[in-house]
CSV table of C-alpha atoms in Angstrom, one decimal:
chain,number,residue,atom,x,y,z
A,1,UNK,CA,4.0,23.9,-40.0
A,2,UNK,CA,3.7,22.7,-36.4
A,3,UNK,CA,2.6,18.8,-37.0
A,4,UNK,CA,-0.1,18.4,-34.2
A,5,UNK,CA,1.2,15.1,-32.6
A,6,UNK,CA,0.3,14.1,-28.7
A,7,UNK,CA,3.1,12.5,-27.0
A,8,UNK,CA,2.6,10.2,-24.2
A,9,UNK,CA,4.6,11.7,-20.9
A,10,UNK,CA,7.8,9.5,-21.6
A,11,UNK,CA,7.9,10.7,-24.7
A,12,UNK,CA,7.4,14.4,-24.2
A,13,UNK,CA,9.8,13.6,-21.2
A,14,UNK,CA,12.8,12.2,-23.0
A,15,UNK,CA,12.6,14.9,-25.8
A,16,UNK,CA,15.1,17.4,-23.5
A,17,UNK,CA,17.0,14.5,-23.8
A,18,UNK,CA,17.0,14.1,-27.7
A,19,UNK,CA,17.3,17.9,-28.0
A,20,UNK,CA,20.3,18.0,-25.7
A,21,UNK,CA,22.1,15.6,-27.6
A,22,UNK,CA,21.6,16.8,-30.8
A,23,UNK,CA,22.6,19.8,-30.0
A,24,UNK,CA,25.7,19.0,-28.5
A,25,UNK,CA,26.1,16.8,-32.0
A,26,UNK,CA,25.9,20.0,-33.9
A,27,UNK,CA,28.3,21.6,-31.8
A,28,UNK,CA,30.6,18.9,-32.8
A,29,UNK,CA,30.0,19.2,-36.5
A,30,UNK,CA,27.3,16.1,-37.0
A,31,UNK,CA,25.1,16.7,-39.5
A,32,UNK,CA,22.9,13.7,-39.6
A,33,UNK,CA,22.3,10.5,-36.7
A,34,UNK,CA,20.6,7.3,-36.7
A,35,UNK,CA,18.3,6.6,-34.4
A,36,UNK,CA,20.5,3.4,-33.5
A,37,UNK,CA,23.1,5.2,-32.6
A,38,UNK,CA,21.2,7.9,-30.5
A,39,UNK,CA,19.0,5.1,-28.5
A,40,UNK,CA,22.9,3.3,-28.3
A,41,UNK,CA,24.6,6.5,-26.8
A,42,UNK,CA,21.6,7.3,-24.1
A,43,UNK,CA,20.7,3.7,-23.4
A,44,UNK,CA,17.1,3.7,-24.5
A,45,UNK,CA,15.7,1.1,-26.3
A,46,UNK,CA,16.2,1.2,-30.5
A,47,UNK,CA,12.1,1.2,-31.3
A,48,UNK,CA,10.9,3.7,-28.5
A,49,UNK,CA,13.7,6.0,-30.3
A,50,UNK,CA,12.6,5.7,-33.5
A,51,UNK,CA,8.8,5.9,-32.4
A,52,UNK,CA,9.4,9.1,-30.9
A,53,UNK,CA,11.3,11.2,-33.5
A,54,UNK,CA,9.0,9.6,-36.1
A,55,UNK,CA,6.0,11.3,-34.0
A,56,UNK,CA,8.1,14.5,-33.6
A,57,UNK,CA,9.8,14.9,-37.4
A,58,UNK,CA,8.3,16.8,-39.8
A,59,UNK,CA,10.5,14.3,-42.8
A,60,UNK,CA,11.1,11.1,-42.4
A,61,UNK,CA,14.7,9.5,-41.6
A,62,UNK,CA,16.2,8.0,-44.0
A,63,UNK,CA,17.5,4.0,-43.5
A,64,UNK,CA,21.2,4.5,-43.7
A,65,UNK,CA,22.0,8.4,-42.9
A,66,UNK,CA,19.3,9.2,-40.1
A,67,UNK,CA,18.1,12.2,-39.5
A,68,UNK,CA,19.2,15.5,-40.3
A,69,UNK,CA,20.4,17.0,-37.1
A,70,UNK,CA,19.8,20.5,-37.8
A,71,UNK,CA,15.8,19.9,-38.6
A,72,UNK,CA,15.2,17.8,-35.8
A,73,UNK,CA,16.4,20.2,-33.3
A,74,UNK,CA,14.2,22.8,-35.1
A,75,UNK,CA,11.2,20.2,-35.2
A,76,UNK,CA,11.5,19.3,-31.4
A,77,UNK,CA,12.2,23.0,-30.5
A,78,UNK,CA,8.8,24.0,-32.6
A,79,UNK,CA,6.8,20.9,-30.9
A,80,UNK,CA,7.9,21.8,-27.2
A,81,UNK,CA,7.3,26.0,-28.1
A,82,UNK,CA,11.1,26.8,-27.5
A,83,UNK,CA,10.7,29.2,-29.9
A,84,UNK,CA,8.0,30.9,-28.5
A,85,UNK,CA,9.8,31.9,-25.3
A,86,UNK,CA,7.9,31.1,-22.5
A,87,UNK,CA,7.8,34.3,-20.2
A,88,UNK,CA,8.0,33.8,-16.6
A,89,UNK,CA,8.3,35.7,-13.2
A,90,UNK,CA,9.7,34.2,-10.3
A,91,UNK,CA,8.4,34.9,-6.3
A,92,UNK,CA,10.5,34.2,-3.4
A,93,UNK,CA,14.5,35.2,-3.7
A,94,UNK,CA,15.9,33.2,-1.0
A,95,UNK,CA,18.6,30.4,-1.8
A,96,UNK,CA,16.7,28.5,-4.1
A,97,UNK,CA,15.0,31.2,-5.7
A,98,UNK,CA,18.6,32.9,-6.1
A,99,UNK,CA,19.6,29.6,-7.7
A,100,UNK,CA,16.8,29.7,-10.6
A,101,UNK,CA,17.5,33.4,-11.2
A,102,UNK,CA,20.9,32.3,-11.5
A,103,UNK,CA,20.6,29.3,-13.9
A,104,UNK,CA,21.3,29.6,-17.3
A,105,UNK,CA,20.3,26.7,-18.7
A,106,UNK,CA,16.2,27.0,-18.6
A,107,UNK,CA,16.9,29.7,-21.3
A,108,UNK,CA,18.1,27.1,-23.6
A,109,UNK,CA,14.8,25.3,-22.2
A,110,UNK,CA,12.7,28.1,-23.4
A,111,UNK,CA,12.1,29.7,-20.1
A,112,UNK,CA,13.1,33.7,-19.6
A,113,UNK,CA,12.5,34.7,-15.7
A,114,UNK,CA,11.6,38.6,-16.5
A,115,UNK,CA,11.1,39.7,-12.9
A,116,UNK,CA,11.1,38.6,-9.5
A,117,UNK,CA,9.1,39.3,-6.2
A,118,UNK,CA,9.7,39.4,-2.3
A,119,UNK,CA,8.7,41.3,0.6
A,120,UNK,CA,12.2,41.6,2.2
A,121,UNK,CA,13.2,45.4,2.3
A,122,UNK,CA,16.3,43.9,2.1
A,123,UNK,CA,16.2,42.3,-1.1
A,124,UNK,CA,13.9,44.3,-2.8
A,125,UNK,CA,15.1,46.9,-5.4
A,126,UNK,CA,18.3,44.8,-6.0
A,127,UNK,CA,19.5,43.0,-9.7
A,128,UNK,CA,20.3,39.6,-9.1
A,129,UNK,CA,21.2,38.1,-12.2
A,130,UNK,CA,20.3,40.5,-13.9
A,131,UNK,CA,16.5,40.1,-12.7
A,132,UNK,CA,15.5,43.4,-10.8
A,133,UNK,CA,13.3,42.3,-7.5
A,134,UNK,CA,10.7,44.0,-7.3
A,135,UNK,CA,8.2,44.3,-3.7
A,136,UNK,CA,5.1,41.6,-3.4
A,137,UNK,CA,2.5,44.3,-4.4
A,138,UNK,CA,3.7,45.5,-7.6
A,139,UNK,CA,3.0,41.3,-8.9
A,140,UNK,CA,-0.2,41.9,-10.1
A,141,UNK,CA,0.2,44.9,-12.0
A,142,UNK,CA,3.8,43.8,-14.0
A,143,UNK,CA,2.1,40.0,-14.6
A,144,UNK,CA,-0.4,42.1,-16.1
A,145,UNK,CA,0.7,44.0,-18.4
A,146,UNK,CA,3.0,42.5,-19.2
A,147,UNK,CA,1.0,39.4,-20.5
A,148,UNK,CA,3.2,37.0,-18.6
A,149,UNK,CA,1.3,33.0,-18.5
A,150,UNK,CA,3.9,31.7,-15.8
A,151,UNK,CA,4.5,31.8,-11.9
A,152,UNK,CA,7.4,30.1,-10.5
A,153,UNK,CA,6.9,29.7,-6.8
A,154,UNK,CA,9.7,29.6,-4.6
A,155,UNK,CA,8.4,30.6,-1.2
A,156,UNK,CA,8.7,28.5,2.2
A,157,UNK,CA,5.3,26.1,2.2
A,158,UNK,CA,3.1,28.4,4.7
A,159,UNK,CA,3.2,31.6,1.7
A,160,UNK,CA,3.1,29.2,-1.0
A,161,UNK,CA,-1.0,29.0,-1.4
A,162,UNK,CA,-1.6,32.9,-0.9
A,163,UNK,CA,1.4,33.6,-3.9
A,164,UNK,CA,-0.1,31.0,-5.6
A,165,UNK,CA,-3.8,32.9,-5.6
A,166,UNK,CA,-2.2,36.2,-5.8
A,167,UNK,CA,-0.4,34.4,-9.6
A,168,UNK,CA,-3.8,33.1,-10.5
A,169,UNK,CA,-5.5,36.6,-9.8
A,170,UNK,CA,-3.4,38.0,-12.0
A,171,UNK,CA,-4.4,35.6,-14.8
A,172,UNK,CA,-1.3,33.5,-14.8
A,173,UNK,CA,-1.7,30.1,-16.9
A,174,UNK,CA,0.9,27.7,-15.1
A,175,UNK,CA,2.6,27.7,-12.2
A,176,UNK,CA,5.9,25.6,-11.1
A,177,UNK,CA,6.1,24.9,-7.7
A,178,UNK,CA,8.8,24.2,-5.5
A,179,UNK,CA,7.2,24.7,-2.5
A,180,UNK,CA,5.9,21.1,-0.7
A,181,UNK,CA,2.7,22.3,-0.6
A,182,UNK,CA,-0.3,21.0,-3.1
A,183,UNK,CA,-1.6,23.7,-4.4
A,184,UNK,CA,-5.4,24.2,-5.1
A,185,UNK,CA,-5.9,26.4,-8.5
A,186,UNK,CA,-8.6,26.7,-10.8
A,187,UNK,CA,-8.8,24.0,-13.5
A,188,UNK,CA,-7.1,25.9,-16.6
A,189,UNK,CA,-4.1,26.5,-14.6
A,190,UNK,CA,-1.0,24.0,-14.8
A,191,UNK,CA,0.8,23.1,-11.2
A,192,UNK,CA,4.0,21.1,-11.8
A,193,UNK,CA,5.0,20.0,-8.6
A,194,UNK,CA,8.7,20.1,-7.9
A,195,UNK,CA,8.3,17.7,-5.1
A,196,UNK,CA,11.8,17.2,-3.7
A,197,UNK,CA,10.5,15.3,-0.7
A,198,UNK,CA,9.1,12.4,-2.7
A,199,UNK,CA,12.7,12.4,-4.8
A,200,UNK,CA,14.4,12.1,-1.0
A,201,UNK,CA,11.7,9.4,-0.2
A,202,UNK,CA,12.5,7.5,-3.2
A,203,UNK,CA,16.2,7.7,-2.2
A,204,UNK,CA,15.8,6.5,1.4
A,205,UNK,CA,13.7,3.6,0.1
A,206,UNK,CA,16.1,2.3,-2.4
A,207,UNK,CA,19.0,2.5,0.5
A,208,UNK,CA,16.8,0.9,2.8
A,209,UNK,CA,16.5,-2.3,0.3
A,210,UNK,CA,19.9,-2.2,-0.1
A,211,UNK,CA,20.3,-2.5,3.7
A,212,UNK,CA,18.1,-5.6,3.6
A,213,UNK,CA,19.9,-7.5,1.0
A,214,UNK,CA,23.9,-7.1,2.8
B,1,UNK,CA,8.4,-3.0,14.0
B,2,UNK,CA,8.4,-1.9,10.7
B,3,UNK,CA,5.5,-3.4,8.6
B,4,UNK,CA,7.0,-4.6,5.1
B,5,UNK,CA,4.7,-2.7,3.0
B,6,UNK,CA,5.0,-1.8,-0.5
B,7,UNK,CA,3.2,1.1,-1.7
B,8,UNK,CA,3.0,2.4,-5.3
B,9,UNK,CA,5.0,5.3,-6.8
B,10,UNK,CA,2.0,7.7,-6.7
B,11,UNK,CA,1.5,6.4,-2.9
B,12,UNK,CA,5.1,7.0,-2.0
B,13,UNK,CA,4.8,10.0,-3.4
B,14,UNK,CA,1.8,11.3,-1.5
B,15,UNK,CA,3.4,10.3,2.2
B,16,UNK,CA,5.5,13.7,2.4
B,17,UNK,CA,2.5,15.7,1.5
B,18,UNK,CA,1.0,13.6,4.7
B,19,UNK,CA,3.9,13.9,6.8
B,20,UNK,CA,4.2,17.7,6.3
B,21,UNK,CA,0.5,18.0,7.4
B,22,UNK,CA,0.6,15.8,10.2
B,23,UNK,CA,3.8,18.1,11.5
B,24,UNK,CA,1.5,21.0,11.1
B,25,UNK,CA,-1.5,19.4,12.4
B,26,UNK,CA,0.7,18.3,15.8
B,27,UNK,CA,1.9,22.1,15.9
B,28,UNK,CA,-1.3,23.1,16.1
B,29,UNK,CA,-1.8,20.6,18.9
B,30,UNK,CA,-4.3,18.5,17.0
B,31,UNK,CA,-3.9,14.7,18.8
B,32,UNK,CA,-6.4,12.6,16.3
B,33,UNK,CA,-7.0,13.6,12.6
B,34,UNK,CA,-9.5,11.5,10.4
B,35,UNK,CA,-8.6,10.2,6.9
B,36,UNK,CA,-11.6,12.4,5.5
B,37,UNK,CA,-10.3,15.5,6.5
B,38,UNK,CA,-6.9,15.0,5.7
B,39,UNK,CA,-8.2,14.3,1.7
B,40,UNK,CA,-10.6,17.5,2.3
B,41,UNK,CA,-7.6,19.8,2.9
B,42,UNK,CA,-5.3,18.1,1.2
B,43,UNK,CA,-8.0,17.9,-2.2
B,44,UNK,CA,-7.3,14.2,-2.5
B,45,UNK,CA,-9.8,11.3,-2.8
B,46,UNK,CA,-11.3,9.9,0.6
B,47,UNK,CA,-10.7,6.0,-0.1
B,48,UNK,CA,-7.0,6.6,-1.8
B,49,UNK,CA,-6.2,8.8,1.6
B,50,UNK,CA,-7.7,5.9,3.8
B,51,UNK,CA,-6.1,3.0,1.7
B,52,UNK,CA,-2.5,4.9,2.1
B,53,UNK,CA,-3.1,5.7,5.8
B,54,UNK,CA,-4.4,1.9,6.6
B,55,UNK,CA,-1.4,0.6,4.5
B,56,UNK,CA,1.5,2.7,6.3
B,57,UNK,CA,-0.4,2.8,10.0
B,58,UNK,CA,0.5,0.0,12.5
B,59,UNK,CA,-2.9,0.7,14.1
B,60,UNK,CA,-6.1,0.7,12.4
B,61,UNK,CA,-7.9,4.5,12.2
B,62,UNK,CA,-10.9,4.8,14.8
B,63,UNK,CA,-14.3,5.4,12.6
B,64,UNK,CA,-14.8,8.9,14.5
B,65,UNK,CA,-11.5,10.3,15.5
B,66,UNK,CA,-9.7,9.3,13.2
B,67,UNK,CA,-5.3,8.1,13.2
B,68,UNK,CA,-3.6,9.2,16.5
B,69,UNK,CA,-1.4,12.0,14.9
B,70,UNK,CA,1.7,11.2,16.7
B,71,UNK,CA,1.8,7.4,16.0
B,72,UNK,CA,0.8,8.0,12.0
B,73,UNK,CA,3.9,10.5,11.9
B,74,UNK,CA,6.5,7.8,13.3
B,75,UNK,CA,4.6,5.4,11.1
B,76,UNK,CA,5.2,7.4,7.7
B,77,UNK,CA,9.0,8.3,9.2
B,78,UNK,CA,9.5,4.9,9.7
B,79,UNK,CA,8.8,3.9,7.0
B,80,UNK,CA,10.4,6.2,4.7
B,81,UNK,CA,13.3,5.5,7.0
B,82,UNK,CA,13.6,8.8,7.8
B,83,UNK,CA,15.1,8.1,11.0
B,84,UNK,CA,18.1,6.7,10.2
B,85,UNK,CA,19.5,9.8,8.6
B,86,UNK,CA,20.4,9.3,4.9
B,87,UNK,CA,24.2,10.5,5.0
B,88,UNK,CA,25.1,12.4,1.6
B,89,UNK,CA,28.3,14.2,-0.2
B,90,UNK,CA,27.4,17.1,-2.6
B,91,UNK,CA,29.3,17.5,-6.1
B,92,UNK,CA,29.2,21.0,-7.6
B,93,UNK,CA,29.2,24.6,-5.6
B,94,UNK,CA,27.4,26.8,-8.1
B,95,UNK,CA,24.2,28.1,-7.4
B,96,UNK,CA,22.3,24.9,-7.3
B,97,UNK,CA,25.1,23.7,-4.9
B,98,UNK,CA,24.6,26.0,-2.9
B,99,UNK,CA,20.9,26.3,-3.0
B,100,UNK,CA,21.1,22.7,-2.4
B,101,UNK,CA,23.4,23.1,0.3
B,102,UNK,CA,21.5,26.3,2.1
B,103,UNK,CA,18.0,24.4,2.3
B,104,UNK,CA,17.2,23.7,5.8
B,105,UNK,CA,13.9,21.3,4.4
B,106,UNK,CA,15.7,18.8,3.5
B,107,UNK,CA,16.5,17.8,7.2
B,108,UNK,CA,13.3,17.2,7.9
B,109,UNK,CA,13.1,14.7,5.2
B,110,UNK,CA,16.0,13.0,6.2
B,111,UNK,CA,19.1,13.8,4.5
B,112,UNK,CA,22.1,15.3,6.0
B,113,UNK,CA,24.5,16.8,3.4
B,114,UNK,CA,28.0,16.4,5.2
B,115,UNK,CA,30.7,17.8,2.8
B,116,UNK,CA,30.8,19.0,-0.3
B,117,UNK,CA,33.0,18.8,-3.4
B,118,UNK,CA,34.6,21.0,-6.1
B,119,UNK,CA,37.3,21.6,-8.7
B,120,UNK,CA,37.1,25.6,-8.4
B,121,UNK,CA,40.4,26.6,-6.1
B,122,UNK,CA,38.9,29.7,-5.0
B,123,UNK,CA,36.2,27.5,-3.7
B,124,UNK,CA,37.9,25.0,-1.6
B,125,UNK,CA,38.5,25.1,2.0
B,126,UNK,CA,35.4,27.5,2.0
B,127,UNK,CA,32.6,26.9,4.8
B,128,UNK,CA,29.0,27.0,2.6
B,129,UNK,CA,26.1,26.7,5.0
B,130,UNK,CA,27.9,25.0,7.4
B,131,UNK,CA,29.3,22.8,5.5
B,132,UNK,CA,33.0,22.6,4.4
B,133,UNK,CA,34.4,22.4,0.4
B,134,UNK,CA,36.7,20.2,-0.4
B,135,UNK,CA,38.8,19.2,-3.3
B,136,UNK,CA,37.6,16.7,-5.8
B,137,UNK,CA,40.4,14.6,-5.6
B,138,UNK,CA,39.6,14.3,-1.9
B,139,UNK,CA,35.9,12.3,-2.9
B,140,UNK,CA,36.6,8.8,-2.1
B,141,UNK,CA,38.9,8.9,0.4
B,142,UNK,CA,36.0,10.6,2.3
B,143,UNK,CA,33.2,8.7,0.7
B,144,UNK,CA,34.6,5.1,1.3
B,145,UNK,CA,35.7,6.3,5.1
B,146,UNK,CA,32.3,7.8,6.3
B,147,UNK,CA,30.6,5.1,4.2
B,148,UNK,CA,28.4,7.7,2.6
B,149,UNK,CA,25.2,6.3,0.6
B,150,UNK,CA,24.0,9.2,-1.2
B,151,UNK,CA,25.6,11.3,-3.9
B,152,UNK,CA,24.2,14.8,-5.2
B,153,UNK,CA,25.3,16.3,-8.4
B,154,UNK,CA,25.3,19.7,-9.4
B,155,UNK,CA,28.0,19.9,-11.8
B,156,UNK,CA,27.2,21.0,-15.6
B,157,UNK,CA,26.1,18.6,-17.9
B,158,UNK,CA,29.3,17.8,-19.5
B,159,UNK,CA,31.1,16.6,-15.9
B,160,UNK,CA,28.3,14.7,-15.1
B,161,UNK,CA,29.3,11.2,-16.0
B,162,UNK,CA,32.3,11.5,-15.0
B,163,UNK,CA,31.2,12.5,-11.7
B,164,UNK,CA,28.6,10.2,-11.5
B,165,UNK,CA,31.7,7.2,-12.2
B,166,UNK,CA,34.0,8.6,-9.1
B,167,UNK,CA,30.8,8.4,-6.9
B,168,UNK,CA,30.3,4.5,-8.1
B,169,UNK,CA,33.8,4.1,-7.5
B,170,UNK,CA,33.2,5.2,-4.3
B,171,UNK,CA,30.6,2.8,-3.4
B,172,UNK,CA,27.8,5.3,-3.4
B,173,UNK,CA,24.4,3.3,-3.6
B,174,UNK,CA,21.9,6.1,-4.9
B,175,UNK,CA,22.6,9.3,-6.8
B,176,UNK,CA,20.5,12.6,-6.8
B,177,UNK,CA,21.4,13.6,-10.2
B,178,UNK,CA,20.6,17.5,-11.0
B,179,UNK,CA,21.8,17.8,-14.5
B,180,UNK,CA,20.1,17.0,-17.0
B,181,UNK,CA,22.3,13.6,-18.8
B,182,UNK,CA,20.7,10.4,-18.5
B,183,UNK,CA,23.7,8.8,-16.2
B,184,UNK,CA,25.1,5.4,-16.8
B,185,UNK,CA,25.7,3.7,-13.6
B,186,UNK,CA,25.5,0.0,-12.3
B,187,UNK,CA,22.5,-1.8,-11.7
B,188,UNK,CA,22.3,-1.6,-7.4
B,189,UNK,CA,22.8,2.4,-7.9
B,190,UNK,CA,19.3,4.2,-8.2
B,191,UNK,CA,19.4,7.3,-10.1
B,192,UNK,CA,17.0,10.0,-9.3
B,193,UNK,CA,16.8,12.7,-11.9
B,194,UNK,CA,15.6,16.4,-11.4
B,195,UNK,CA,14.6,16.7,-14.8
B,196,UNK,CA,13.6,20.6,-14.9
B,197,UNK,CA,13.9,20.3,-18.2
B,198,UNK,CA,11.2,17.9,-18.7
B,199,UNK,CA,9.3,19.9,-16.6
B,200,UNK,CA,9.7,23.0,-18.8
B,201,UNK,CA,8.4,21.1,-21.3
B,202,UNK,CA,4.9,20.3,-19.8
B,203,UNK,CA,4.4,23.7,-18.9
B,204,UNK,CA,5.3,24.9,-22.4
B,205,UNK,CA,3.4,22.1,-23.9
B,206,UNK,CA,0.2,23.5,-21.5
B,207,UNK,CA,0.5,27.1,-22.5
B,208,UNK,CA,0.5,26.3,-26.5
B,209,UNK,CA,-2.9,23.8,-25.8
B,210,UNK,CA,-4.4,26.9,-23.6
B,211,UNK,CA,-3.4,29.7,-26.5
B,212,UNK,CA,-5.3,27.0,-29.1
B,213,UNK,CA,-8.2,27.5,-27.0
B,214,UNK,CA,-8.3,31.3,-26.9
């Protein structure tokens, strides 16, 4: 079923893009779209558009109508594993990790947070968004059993490589970080780096070129 | 002072990974720290770490002990322009907001969230972390009066643009943009997306290629 394509990183990254879209284009009754009008309505360029839901479709669009909405959301939702939901538990419930307990988007993104961790007495034992928190030391054993492949790491910098090795001990496959530390993992194990710093680096450059130019 | 250097993306990205361990490093009361072992613990590649180092530093690195830690930290605040605190207004106090708003880290990388903004009544007039709520309608009176550069926006999808236009109205120069549209803003206005949906999709897109292998 699944067409075994490879993306480039653009690609893969504008397809949340596409599949936000076209769902929201269901919701509104649309039942096909040109890929004209989609590159038009999020300001990509025409070709790139029609490159990448060529690479993605599993029929062709057609010249005039476009594509069928309804199969290209299933056929982008197939190639990223959305349907396959991607099981995940989640260490360190301060604000931020409150935050990703509490977002309900990342479901529609494939992602289902089935437990959290801390060592606070305080928070442990609580439901927070539903999500019970359970203490540090039961990780290994729930990741376990319950065959869950991803970590989210949401622990100030200094705890971030120990949770990190505790998550790979316990056979996890990927791990998001959003602590500021690089993390050092075995080679089968995905770290994406949720590196706020560089975004706030980026940020202060640009207003510094600004600057220059008044 | 300031040496007008341009680094790359992937070099810019890599200076608050230094920063971060040069802090450390001076906490520890290290004085001198050598480009080698900064790649060593940091698991980067010796001549990318010395290139960097030699690029940002206004003095060259002694052969045997190495950059003066103190100096190379002013060097890599400098020139991020982390000293001259990047002034921000927040959009949106859900639980991003207010994750947003609660993280002391950010500081330390320069930005200073001042006010924040909502629509919610029952929201307004509140004190989050400090800082106070205010009404929308309230944005660019504010914005235009504290000359504020930096907008964050943590309003759902579907407000986004709209937000994103009363910032640019307001003479905003960058925008932190946490949801996921692709905004549509003037040219001299840098957008930096969180895309954690993109994200989602390279760790999805890993586990499928690891469970292929198995």
């Amino acid at each position: 079923m699944n067409k075994k394509v490879t993306l480039t990183v653009q690609a893969l990254q504008r397809m949340p893009y596409y599949l936000q879209y076209l769902r929201k284009a269901k919701e509104q009754g649309i039942e096909s779209v040109s890929s004209t009008s989609i590159a038009k309505d999020l300001k990509l360029n025409d070709v790139l558009v029609r490159k990448d839901l060529a690479a993605i479709s599993t029929t062709q669009g057609k010249p005039k109508s476009g594509f069928a909405v309804n199969e290209l959301i299933d056929n982008i939702e197939d190639y990223l594993g959305y349907n396959n939901t991607m099981d995940a538990v989640l260490v360190g419930v301060g604000s931020l990790g409150r935050a990703l307990l509490g977002n309900d988007e990342f479901e529609k993104y494939g992602l289902n947070i089935v437990a959290a961790f801390d060592t606070d007495e305080s928070i442990v034992n609580q439901i927070i968004s539903g999500k019970q928190v359970f203490p540090l030391k039961r990780l290994k054993g729930l990741v376990k059993r319950m065959h869950i492949n991803i970590g989210i790491i949401a622990v100030p910098g200094e705890f971030a490589q120990d949770v990190a090795d505790l998550l790979v001990g316990s056979g996890i496959k990927a791990i998001w970080n959003f602590s500021l530390v690089k993390l050092k993992v075995p080679d089968h194990v995905l770290v994406q780096d949720e590196n706020l710093a560089a975004s706030l680096a980026k940020l202060s450059l640009h207003l510094r070129d600004e600057m220059e130019k008044n």
